């Protein structure tokens, strides 16, 4: 079981499939919370120079990434996929590097794409540390989400939350990034 703390200089943020048609299938309040937390992760990543990328599952059928996140993702690598695991898309794997072994996952659905991606990432490279921001992942069914988080934890994935990850990235309460992030979290 890993006790690693997420470190900004070692991290990469991956936002998985937060798309229009998928979002409509989610419980509205839970979806709103996930969008808020994904937004916080993206803004903190930008301030702390943590590279981010995002995926879209079959965008022709499931639509584009939600407009409320699109601006924050502007200029970030976008990976289209049809496989559930991001790792089964070669373009995704090309964006990963050994100098960023901490992978932070957020998005949907927890019991499908998040689960398969996290397990594959762990399987591909034992030196990788995978973090799930549990309050930034969602499934249509809350029991499927909880089951996925339990499976991931048992498999050695670190199930954390948005604020913990952000404050681990920060490391200390000083500097301009800390001030800006503190304002975001209020």
mmCIF file of C-alpha atoms in Angstrom:
data_model
loop_
_atom_site.group_PDB
_atom_site.id
_atom_site.type_symbol
_atom_site.label_atom_id
_atom_site.label_comp_id
_atom_site.label_asym_id
_atom_site.label_seq_id
_atom_site.Cartn_x
_atom_site.Cartn_y
_atom_site.Cartn_z
ATOM 1 C CA UNK A 1 0.000 0.000 0.000
ATOM 2 C CA UNK A 2 1.469 3.309 -1.054
ATOM 3 C CA UNK A 3 1.707 6.163 1.404
ATOM 4 C CA UNK A 4 2.991 8.611 -1.189
ATOM 5 C CA UNK A 5 1.961 12.234 -1.174
ATOM 6 C CA UNK A 6 1.084 13.781 -4.525
ATOM 7 C CA UNK A 7 3.930 16.066 -5.570
ATOM 8 C CA UNK A 8 3.363 18.752 -8.194
ATOM 9 C CA UNK A 9 6.761 18.227 -9.847
ATOM 10 C CA UNK A 10 6.015 14.503 -10.255
ATOM 11 C CA UNK A 11 2.322 14.715 -11.180
ATOM 12 C CA UNK A 12 0.208 14.689 -14.306
ATOM 13 C CA UNK A 13 -3.546 15.353 -14.155
ATOM 14 C CA UNK A 14 -5.832 13.294 -16.407
ATOM 15 C CA UNK A 15 -9.475 14.302 -16.875
ATOM 16 C CA UNK A 16 -11.462 11.378 -18.272
ATOM 17 C CA UNK A 17 -14.577 11.716 -20.436
ATOM 18 C CA UNK A 18 -16.455 14.607 -18.791
ATOM 19 C CA UNK A 19 -18.755 14.881 -21.800
ATOM 20 C CA UNK A 20 -22.167 16.366 -22.486
ATOM 21 C CA UNK A 21 -24.280 13.251 -23.077
ATOM 22 C CA UNK A 22 -22.601 11.277 -20.312
ATOM 23 C CA UNK A 23 -23.111 14.161 -17.880
ATOM 24 C CA UNK A 24 -26.853 14.231 -18.587
ATOM 25 C CA UNK A 25 -27.101 10.621 -17.359
ATOM 26 C CA UNK A 26 -25.653 11.525 -13.940
ATOM 27 C CA UNK A 27 -27.463 12.722 -10.825
ATOM 28 C CA UNK A 28 -27.469 16.539 -11.306
ATOM 29 C CA UNK A 29 -26.186 17.632 -7.866
ATOM 30 C CA UNK A 30 -23.436 14.998 -7.858
ATOM 31 C CA UNK A 31 -22.451 16.039 -11.394
ATOM 32 C CA UNK A 32 -22.305 19.699 -10.352
ATOM 33 C CA UNK A 33 -19.955 18.772 -7.479
ATOM 34 C CA UNK A 34 -17.714 16.744 -9.791
ATOM 35 C CA UNK A 35 -17.500 19.605 -12.308
ATOM 36 C CA UNK A 36 -16.565 21.994 -9.485
ATOM 37 C CA UNK A 37 -13.836 19.664 -8.216
ATOM 38 C CA UNK A 38 -12.455 18.916 -11.690
ATOM 39 C CA UNK A 39 -12.349 22.682 -12.252
ATOM 40 C CA UNK A 40 -10.443 23.188 -8.983
ATOM 41 C CA UNK A 41 -7.936 20.478 -9.919
ATOM 42 C CA UNK A 42 -7.398 22.043 -13.351
ATOM 43 C CA UNK A 43 -6.927 25.552 -11.953
ATOM 44 C CA UNK A 44 -4.515 24.358 -9.254
ATOM 45 C CA UNK A 45 -2.611 22.283 -11.818
ATOM 46 C CA UNK A 46 -2.227 25.360 -14.008
ATOM 47 C CA UNK A 47 -0.940 27.482 -11.117
ATOM 48 C CA UNK A 48 1.487 24.768 -9.995
ATOM 49 C CA UNK A 49 2.674 23.765 -13.487
ATOM 50 C CA UNK A 50 1.230 20.268 -13.318
ATOM 51 C CA UNK A 51 0.613 19.160 -16.912
ATOM 52 C CA UNK A 52 -2.919 18.050 -17.701
ATOM 53 C CA UNK A 53 -4.593 16.191 -20.535
ATOM 54 C CA UNK A 54 -8.113 15.028 -21.165
ATOM 55 C CA UNK A 55 -9.932 12.252 -22.968
ATOM 56 C CA UNK A 56 -13.219 12.008 -24.807
ATOM 57 C CA UNK A 57 -14.971 8.672 -25.269
ATOM 58 C CA UNK A 58 -16.466 8.480 -28.769
ATOM 59 C CA UNK A 59 -17.240 12.228 -28.970
ATOM 60 C CA UNK A 60 -19.348 11.778 -32.113
ATOM 61 C CA UNK A 61 -21.884 9.883 -30.003
ATOM 62 C CA UNK A 62 -21.292 11.218 -26.490
ATOM 63 C CA UNK A 63 -20.618 14.846 -27.314
ATOM 64 C CA UNK A 64 -17.780 17.176 -26.454
ATOM 65 C CA UNK A 65 -16.275 17.910 -23.059
ATOM 66 C CA UNK A 66 -18.612 20.055 -20.949
ATOM 67 C CA UNK A 67 -18.400 23.729 -21.935
ATOM 68 C CA UNK A 68 -17.774 24.784 -18.314
ATOM 69 C CA UNK A 69 -14.476 22.848 -18.421
ATOM 70 C CA UNK A 70 -13.537 23.513 -22.047
ATOM 71 C CA UNK A 71 -11.862 26.867 -21.356
ATOM 72 C CA UNK A 72 -9.729 25.368 -18.584
ATOM 73 C CA UNK A 73 -8.699 22.587 -20.974
ATOM 74 C CA UNK A 74 -7.882 24.913 -23.850
ATOM 75 C CA UNK A 75 -4.416 24.135 -25.198
ATOM 76 C CA UNK A 76 -4.181 20.863 -23.261
ATOM 77 C CA UNK A 77 -3.712 17.585 -25.153
ATOM 78 C CA UNK A 78 -7.028 15.934 -26.058
ATOM 79 C CA UNK A 79 -7.230 12.190 -26.676
ATOM 80 C CA UNK A 80 -10.192 10.668 -28.487
ATOM 81 C CA UNK A 81 -10.846 7.045 -27.655
ATOM 82 C CA UNK A 82 -13.279 4.199 -28.020
ATOM 83 C CA UNK A 83 -11.549 1.864 -25.544
ATOM 84 C CA UNK A 84 -12.698 2.130 -21.952
ATOM 85 C CA UNK A 85 -9.151 2.136 -20.600
ATOM 86 C CA UNK A 86 -7.255 5.234 -21.691
ATOM 87 C CA UNK A 87 -4.157 3.011 -21.793
ATOM 88 C CA UNK A 88 -5.582 1.089 -24.744
ATOM 89 C CA UNK A 89 -5.293 4.275 -26.817
ATOM 90 C CA UNK A 90 -1.655 4.661 -28.017
ATOM 91 C CA UNK A 91 -2.008 8.455 -28.262
ATOM 92 C CA UNK A 92 -2.767 8.584 -24.529
ATOM 93 C CA UNK A 93 0.322 6.562 -23.624
ATOM 94 C CA UNK A 94 2.542 8.876 -25.666
ATOM 95 C CA UNK A 95 1.566 11.757 -23.354
ATOM 96 C CA UNK A 96 2.845 9.939 -20.276
ATOM 97 C CA UNK A 97 6.443 10.275 -19.197
ATOM 98 C CA UNK A 98 8.612 8.612 -16.589
ATOM 99 C CA UNK A 99 9.536 11.971 -15.039
ATOM 100 C CA UNK A 100 5.865 12.383 -14.007
ATOM 101 C CA UNK A 101 5.060 9.046 -12.288
ATOM 102 C CA UNK A 102 2.186 10.453 -10.172
ATOM 103 C CA UNK A 103 -1.022 10.244 -12.202
ATOM 104 C CA UNK A 104 -4.106 11.977 -10.789
ATOM 105 C CA UNK A 105 -7.365 10.781 -12.340
ATOM 106 C CA UNK A 106 -10.736 12.552 -12.311
ATOM 107 C CA UNK A 107 -13.844 12.232 -14.457
ATOM 108 C CA UNK A 108 -16.268 9.502 -15.386
ATOM 109 C CA UNK A 109 -17.391 6.863 -15.109
ATOM 110 C CA UNK A 110 -15.649 5.658 -11.961
ATOM 111 C CA UNK A 111 -16.529 1.980 -12.421
ATOM 112 C CA UNK A 112 -15.623 1.818 -16.109
ATOM 113 C CA UNK A 113 -13.057 4.174 -17.646
ATOM 114 C CA UNK A 114 -11.511 5.439 -14.395
ATOM 115 C CA UNK A 115 -11.243 1.929 -12.942
ATOM 116 C CA UNK A 116 -9.791 0.309 -16.067
ATOM 117 C CA UNK A 117 -7.372 3.184 -16.705
ATOM 118 C CA UNK A 118 -6.089 3.210 -13.121
ATOM 119 C CA UNK A 119 -5.574 -0.556 -13.035
ATOM 120 C CA UNK A 120 -3.817 -0.532 -16.421
ATOM 121 C CA UNK A 121 -1.558 2.373 -15.415
ATOM 122 C CA UNK A 122 -0.571 0.506 -12.265
ATOM 123 C CA UNK A 123 0.003 -2.706 -14.226
ATOM 124 C CA UNK A 124 2.122 -0.984 -16.906
ATOM 125 C CA UNK A 125 4.602 0.598 -14.516
ATOM 126 C CA UNK A 126 5.049 -0.463 -10.890
ATOM 127 C CA UNK A 127 6.842 2.843 -10.160
ATOM 128 C CA UNK A 128 3.721 4.846 -10.998
ATOM 129 C CA UNK A 129 1.602 6.130 -8.171
ATOM 130 C CA UNK A 130 -2.031 6.513 -9.154
ATOM 131 C CA UNK A 131 -4.326 8.923 -7.295
ATOM 132 C CA UNK A 132 -8.087 9.106 -7.650
ATOM 133 C CA UNK A 133 -9.801 12.305 -6.531
ATOM 134 C CA UNK A 134 -12.870 10.497 -5.177
ATOM 135 C CA UNK A 135 -14.956 13.674 -5.080
ATOM 136 C CA UNK A 136 -14.077 14.357 -8.731
ATOM 137 C CA UNK A 137 -15.266 11.010 -10.122
ATOM 138 C CA UNK A 138 -18.826 9.911 -10.760
ATOM 139 C CA UNK A 139 -20.918 7.020 -12.048
ATOM 140 C CA UNK A 140 -24.563 6.782 -13.014
ATOM 141 C CA UNK A 141 -25.014 4.434 -10.071
ATOM 142 C CA UNK A 142 -23.541 5.432 -6.705
ATOM 143 C CA UNK A 143 -23.045 1.823 -5.593
ATOM 144 C CA UNK A 144 -21.007 1.102 -8.752
ATOM 145 C CA UNK A 145 -18.884 4.184 -7.932
ATOM 146 C CA UNK A 146 -18.300 3.024 -4.357
ATOM 147 C CA UNK A 147 -17.445 -0.495 -5.519
ATOM 148 C CA UNK A 148 -14.907 0.906 -7.999
ATOM 149 C CA UNK A 149 -13.270 3.077 -5.323
ATOM 150 C CA UNK A 150 -13.019 0.064 -2.992
ATOM 151 C CA UNK A 151 -11.500 -2.101 -5.755
ATOM 152 C CA UNK A 152 -8.994 0.617 -6.620
ATOM 153 C CA UNK A 153 -7.983 1.090 -2.986
ATOM 154 C CA UNK A 154 -7.515 -2.661 -2.575
ATOM 155 C CA UNK A 155 -5.363 -2.690 -5.748
ATOM 156 C CA UNK A 156 -2.993 -0.086 -4.270
ATOM 157 C CA UNK A 157 -4.396 3.012 -5.956
ATOM 158 C CA UNK A 158 -4.510 6.025 -3.625
ATOM 159 C CA UNK A 159 -8.110 7.124 -3.208
ATOM 160 C CA UNK A 160 -7.915 10.721 -2.036
ATOM 161 C CA UNK A 161 -9.918 13.903 -2.602
ATOM 162 C CA UNK A 162 -9.547 17.179 -4.456
ATOM 163 C CA UNK A 163 -8.402 19.365 -1.549
ATOM 164 C CA UNK A 164 -5.938 16.792 -0.213
ATOM 165 C CA UNK A 165 -4.317 16.454 -3.635
ATOM 166 C CA UNK A 166 -4.147 20.214 -4.139
ATOM 167 C CA UNK A 167 -2.617 20.825 -0.712
ATOM 168 C CA UNK A 168 -0.144 17.977 -1.253
ATOM 169 C CA UNK A 169 0.852 19.656 -4.524
ATOM 170 C CA UNK A 170 1.294 22.937 -2.655
ATOM 171 C CA UNK A 171 3.345 21.453 0.178
ATOM 172 C CA UNK A 172 3.358 24.662 2.233
ATOM 173 C CA UNK A 173 1.216 27.689 3.004
ATOM 174 C CA UNK A 174 3.246 30.331 1.211
ATOM 175 C CA UNK A 175 3.651 32.023 -2.127
ATOM 176 C CA UNK A 176 1.350 33.444 -4.751
ATOM 177 C CA UNK A 177 0.030 30.039 -5.871
ATOM 178 C CA UNK A 178 -1.057 29.299 -2.284
ATOM 179 C CA UNK A 179 -2.890 32.634 -2.073
ATOM 180 C CA UNK A 180 -4.670 32.083 -5.392
ATOM 181 C CA UNK A 181 -5.610 28.494 -4.562
ATOM 182 C CA UNK A 182 -6.887 29.529 -1.131
ATOM 183 C CA UNK A 183 -9.214 32.005 -2.848
ATOM 184 C CA UNK A 184 -10.423 29.295 -5.253
ATOM 185 C CA UNK A 185 -11.255 26.934 -2.397
ATOM 186 C CA UNK A 186 -13.347 29.448 -0.448
#
